[in-house]
mmCIF file with all atom_site columns, C-alpha atoms in Angstrom:
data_model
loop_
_atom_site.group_PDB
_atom_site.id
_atom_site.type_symbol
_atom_site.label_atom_id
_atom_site.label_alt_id
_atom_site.label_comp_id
_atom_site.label_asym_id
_atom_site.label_entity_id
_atom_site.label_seq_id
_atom_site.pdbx_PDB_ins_code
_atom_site.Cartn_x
_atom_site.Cartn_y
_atom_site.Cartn_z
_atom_site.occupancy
_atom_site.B_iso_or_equiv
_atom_site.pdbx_formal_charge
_atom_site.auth_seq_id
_atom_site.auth_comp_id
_atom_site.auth_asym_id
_atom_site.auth_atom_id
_atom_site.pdbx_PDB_model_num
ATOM 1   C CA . UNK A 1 1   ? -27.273 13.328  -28.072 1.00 39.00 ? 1   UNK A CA 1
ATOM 2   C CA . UNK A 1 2   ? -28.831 16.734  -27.265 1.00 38.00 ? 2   UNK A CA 1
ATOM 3   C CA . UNK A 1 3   ? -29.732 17.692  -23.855 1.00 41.00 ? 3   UNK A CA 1
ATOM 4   C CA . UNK A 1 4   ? -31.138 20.653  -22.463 1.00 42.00 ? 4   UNK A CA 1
ATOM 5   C CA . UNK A 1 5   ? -29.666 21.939  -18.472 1.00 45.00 ? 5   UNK A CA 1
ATOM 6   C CA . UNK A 1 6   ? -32.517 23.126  -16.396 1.00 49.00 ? 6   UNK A CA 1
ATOM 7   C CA . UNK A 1 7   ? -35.140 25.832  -17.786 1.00 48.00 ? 7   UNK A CA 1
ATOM 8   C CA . UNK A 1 8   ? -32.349 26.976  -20.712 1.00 49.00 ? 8   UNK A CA 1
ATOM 9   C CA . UNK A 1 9   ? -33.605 26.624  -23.741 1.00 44.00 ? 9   UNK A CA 1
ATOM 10  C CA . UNK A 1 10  ? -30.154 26.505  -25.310 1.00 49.00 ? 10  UNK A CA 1
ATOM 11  C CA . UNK A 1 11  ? -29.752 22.661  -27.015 1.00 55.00 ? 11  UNK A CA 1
ATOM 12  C CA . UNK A 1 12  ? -25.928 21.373  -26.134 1.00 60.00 ? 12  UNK A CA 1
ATOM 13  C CA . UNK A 1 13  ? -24.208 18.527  -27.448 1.00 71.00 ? 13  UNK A CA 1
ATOM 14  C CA . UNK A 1 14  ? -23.222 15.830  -25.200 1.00 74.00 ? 14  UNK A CA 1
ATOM 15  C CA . UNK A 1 15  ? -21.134 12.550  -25.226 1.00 76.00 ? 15  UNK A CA 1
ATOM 16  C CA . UNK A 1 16  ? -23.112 9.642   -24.464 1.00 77.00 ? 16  UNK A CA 1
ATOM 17  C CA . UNK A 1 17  ? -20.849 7.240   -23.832 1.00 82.00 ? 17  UNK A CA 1
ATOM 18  C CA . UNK A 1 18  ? -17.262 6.394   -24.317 1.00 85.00 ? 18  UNK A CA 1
ATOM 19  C CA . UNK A 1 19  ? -14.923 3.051   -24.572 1.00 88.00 ? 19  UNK A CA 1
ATOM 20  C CA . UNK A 1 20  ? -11.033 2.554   -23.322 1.00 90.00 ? 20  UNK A CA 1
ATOM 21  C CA . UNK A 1 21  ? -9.347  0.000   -24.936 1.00 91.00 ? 21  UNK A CA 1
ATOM 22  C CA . UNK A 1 22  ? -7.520  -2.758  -23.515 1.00 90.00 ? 22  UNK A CA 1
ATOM 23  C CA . UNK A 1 23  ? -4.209  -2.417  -24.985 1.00 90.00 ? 23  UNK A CA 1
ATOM 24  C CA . UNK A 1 24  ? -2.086  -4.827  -23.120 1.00 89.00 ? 24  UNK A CA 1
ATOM 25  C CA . UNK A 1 25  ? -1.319  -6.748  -20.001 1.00 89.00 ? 25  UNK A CA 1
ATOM 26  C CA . UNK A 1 26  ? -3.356  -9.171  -17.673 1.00 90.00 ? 26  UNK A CA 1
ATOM 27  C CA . UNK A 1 27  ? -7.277  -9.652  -18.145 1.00 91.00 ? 27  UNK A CA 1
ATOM 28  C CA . UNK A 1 28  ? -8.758  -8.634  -14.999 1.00 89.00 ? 28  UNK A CA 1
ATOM 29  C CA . UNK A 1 29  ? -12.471 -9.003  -14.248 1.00 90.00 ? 29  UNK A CA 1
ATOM 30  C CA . UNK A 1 30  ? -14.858 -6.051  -14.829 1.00 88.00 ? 30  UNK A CA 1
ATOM 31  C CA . UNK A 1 31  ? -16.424 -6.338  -11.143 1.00 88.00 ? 31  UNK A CA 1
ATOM 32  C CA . UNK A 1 32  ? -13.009 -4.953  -9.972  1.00 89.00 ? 32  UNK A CA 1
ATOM 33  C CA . UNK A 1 33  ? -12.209 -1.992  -11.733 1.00 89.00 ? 33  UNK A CA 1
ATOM 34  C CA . UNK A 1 34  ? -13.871 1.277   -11.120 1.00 88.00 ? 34  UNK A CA 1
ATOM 35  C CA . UNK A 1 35  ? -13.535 4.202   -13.688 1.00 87.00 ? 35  UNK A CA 1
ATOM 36  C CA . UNK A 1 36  ? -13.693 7.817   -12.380 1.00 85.00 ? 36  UNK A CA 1
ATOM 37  C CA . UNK A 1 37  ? -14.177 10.739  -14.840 1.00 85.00 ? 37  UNK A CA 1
ATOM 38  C CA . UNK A 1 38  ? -13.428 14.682  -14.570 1.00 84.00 ? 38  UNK A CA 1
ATOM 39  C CA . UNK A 1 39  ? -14.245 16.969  -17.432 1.00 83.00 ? 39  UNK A CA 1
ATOM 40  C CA . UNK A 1 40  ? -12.969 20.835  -17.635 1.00 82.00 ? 40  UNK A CA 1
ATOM 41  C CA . UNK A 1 41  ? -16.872 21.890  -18.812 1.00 66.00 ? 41  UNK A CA 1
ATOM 42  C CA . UNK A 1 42  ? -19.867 21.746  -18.411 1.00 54.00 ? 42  UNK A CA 1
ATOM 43  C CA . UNK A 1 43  ? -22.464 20.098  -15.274 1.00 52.00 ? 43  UNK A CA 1
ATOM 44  C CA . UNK A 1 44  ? -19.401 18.427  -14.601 1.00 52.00 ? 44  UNK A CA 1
ATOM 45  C CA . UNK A 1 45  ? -16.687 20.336  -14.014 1.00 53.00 ? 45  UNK A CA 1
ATOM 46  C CA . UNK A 1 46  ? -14.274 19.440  -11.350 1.00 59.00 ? 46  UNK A CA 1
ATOM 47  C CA . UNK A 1 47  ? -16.757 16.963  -10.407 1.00 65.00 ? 47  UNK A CA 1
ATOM 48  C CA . UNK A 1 48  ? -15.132 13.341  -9.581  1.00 69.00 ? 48  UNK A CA 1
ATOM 49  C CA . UNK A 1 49  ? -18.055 10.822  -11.377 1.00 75.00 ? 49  UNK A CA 1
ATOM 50  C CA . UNK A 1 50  ? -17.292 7.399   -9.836  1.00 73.00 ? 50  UNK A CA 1
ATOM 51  C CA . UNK A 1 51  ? -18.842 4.792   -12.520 1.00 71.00 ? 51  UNK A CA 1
ATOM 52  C CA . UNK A 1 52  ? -20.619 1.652   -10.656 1.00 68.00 ? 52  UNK A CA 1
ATOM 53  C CA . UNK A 1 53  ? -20.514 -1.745  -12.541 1.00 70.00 ? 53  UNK A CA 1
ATOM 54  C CA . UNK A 1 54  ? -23.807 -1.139  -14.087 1.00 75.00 ? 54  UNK A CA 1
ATOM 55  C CA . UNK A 1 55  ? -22.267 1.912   -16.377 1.00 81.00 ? 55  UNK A CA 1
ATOM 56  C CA . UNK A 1 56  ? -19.630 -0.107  -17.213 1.00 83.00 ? 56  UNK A CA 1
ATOM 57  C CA . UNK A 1 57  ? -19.656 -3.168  -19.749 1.00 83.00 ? 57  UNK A CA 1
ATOM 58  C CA . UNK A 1 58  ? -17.547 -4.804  -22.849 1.00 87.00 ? 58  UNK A CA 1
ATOM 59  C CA . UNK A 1 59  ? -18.417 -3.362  -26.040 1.00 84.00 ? 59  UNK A CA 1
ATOM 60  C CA . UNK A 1 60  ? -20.111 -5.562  -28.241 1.00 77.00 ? 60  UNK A CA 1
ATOM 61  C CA . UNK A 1 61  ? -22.097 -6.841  -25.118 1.00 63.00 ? 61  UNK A CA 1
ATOM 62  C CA . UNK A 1 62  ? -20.644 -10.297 -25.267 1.00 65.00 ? 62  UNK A CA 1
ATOM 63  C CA . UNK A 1 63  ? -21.409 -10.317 -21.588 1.00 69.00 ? 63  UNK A CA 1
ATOM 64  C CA . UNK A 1 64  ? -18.208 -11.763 -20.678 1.00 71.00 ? 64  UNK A CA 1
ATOM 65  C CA . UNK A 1 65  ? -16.585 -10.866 -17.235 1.00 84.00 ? 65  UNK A CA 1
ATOM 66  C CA . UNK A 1 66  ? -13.152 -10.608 -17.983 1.00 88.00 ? 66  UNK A CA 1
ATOM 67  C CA . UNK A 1 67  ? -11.492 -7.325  -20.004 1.00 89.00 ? 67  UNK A CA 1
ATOM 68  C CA . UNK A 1 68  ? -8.939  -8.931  -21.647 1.00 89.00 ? 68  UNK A CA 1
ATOM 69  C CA . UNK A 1 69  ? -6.303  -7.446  -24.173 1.00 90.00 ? 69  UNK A CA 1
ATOM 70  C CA . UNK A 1 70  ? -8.352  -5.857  -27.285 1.00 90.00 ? 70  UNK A CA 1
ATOM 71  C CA . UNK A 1 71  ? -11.308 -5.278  -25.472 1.00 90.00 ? 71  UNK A CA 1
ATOM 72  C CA . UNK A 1 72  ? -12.605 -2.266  -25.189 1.00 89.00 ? 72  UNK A CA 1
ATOM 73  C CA . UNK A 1 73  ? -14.696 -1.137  -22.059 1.00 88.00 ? 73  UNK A CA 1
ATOM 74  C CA . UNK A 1 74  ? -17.528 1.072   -22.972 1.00 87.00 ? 74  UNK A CA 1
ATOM 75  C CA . UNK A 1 75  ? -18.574 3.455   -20.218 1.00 85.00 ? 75  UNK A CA 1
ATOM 76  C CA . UNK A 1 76  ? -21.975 4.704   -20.208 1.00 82.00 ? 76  UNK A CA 1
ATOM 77  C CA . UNK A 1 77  ? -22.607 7.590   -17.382 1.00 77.00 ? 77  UNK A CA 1
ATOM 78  C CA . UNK A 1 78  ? -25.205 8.314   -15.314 1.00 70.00 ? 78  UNK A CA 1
ATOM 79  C CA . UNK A 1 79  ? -28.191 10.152  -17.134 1.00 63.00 ? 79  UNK A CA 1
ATOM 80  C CA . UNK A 1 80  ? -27.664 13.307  -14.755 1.00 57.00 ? 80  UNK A CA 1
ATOM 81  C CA . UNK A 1 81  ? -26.923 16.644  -15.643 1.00 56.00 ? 81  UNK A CA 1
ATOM 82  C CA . UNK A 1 82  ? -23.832 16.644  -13.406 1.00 57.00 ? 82  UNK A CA 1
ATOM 83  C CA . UNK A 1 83  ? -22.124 13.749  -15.114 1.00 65.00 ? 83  UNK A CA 1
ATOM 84  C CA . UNK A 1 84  ? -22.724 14.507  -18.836 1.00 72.00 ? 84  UNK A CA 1
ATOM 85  C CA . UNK A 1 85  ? -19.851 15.109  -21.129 1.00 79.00 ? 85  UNK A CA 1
ATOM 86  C CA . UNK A 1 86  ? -20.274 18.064  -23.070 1.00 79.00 ? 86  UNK A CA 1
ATOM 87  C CA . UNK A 1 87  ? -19.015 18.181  -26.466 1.00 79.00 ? 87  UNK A CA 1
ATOM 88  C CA . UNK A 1 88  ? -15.378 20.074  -26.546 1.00 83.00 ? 88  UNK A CA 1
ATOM 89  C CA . UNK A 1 89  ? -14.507 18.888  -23.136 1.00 84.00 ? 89  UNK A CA 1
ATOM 90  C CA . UNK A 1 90  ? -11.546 17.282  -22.123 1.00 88.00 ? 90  UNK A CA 1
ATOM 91  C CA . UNK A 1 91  ? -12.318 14.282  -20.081 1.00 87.00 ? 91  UNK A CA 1
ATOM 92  C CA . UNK A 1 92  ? -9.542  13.103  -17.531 1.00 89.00 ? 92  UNK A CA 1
ATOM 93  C CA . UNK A 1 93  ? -10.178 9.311   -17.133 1.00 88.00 ? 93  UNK A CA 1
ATOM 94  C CA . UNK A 1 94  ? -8.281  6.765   -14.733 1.00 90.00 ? 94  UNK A CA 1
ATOM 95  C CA . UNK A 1 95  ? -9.317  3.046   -14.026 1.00 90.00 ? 95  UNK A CA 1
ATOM 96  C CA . UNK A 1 96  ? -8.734  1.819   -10.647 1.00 90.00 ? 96  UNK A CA 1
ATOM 97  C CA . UNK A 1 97  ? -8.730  -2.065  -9.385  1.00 90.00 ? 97  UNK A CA 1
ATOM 98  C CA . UNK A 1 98  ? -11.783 -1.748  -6.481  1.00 87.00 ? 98  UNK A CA 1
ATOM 99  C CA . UNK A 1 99  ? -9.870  -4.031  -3.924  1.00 88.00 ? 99  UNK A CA 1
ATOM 100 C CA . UNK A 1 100 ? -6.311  -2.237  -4.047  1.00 91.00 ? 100 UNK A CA 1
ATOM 101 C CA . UNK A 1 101 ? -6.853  0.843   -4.961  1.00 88.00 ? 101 UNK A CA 1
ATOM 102 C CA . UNK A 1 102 ? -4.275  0.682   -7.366  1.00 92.00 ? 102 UNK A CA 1
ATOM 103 C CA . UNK A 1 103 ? -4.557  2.681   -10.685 1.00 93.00 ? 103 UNK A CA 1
ATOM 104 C CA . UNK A 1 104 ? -4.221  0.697   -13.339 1.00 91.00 ? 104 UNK A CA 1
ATOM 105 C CA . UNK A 1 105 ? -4.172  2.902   -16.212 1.00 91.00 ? 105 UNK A CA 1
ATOM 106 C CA . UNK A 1 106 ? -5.095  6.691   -17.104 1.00 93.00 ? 106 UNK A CA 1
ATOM 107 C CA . UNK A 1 107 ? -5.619  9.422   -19.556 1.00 92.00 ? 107 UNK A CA 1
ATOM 108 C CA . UNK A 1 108 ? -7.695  12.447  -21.014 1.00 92.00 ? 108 UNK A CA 1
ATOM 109 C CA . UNK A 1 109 ? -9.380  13.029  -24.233 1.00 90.00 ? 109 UNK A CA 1
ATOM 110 C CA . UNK A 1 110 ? -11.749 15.546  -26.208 1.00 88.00 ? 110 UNK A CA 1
ATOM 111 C CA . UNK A 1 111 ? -15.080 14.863  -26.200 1.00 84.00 ? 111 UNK A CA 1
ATOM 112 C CA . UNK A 1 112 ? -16.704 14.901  -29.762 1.00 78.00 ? 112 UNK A CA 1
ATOM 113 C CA . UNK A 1 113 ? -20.289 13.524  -30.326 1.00 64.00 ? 113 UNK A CA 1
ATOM 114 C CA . UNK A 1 114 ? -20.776 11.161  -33.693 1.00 58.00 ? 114 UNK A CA 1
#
């Protein structure tokens, strides 16, 4: 979507939201996971966004509470200027289980809007 930062009146693409797939492995429930976020432009550069449960949910809203393998988690950030994705940014991801810490995967991508 297009989004305009502060009294600019330059219009920049941004990524609304984004899914991680479930690839393999135990199905854990979604209340204990937490996804943080980094991207290398834009509001939120070098900015650690920690996503709460409400921003985070199983695509296809089947409102199950379990992420199982072939699930994808679809991560919606907060509507703020510092934790929108501009388009072109690499986004460093990792998902964390909320009661050890533990990471339990990790990885970047580029952000392109559809």
């Amino acid at each position: 979507y297009d989004w305009t930062e502060g009294a600019e009146t330059t219009t920049k693409k941004a990524v609304k939201e984004f899914g991680i797939a479930h690839k393999g492995g135990d199905a854990i429930p979604l209340k204990d996971i937490q996804i943080t976020y980094v991207t290398d432009s834009g509001g939120s550069m070098g900015l650690l966004n920690i996503l709460e449960t409400e921003q985070i949910s199983i695509l296809g809203d089947t409102g199950e509470t379990m992420v199982s393998t072939g699930d994808i988690i679809k991560v919606t950030p907060k509507d703020w200027a510092d934790s929108k994705i501009d388009a072109g940014s690499v986004v460093t991801w990792t998902i964390s289980h909320t009661k050890t810490g533990g990471v339990i995967a990790k990885g970047e991508f580029i952000a392109l809007p559809m």
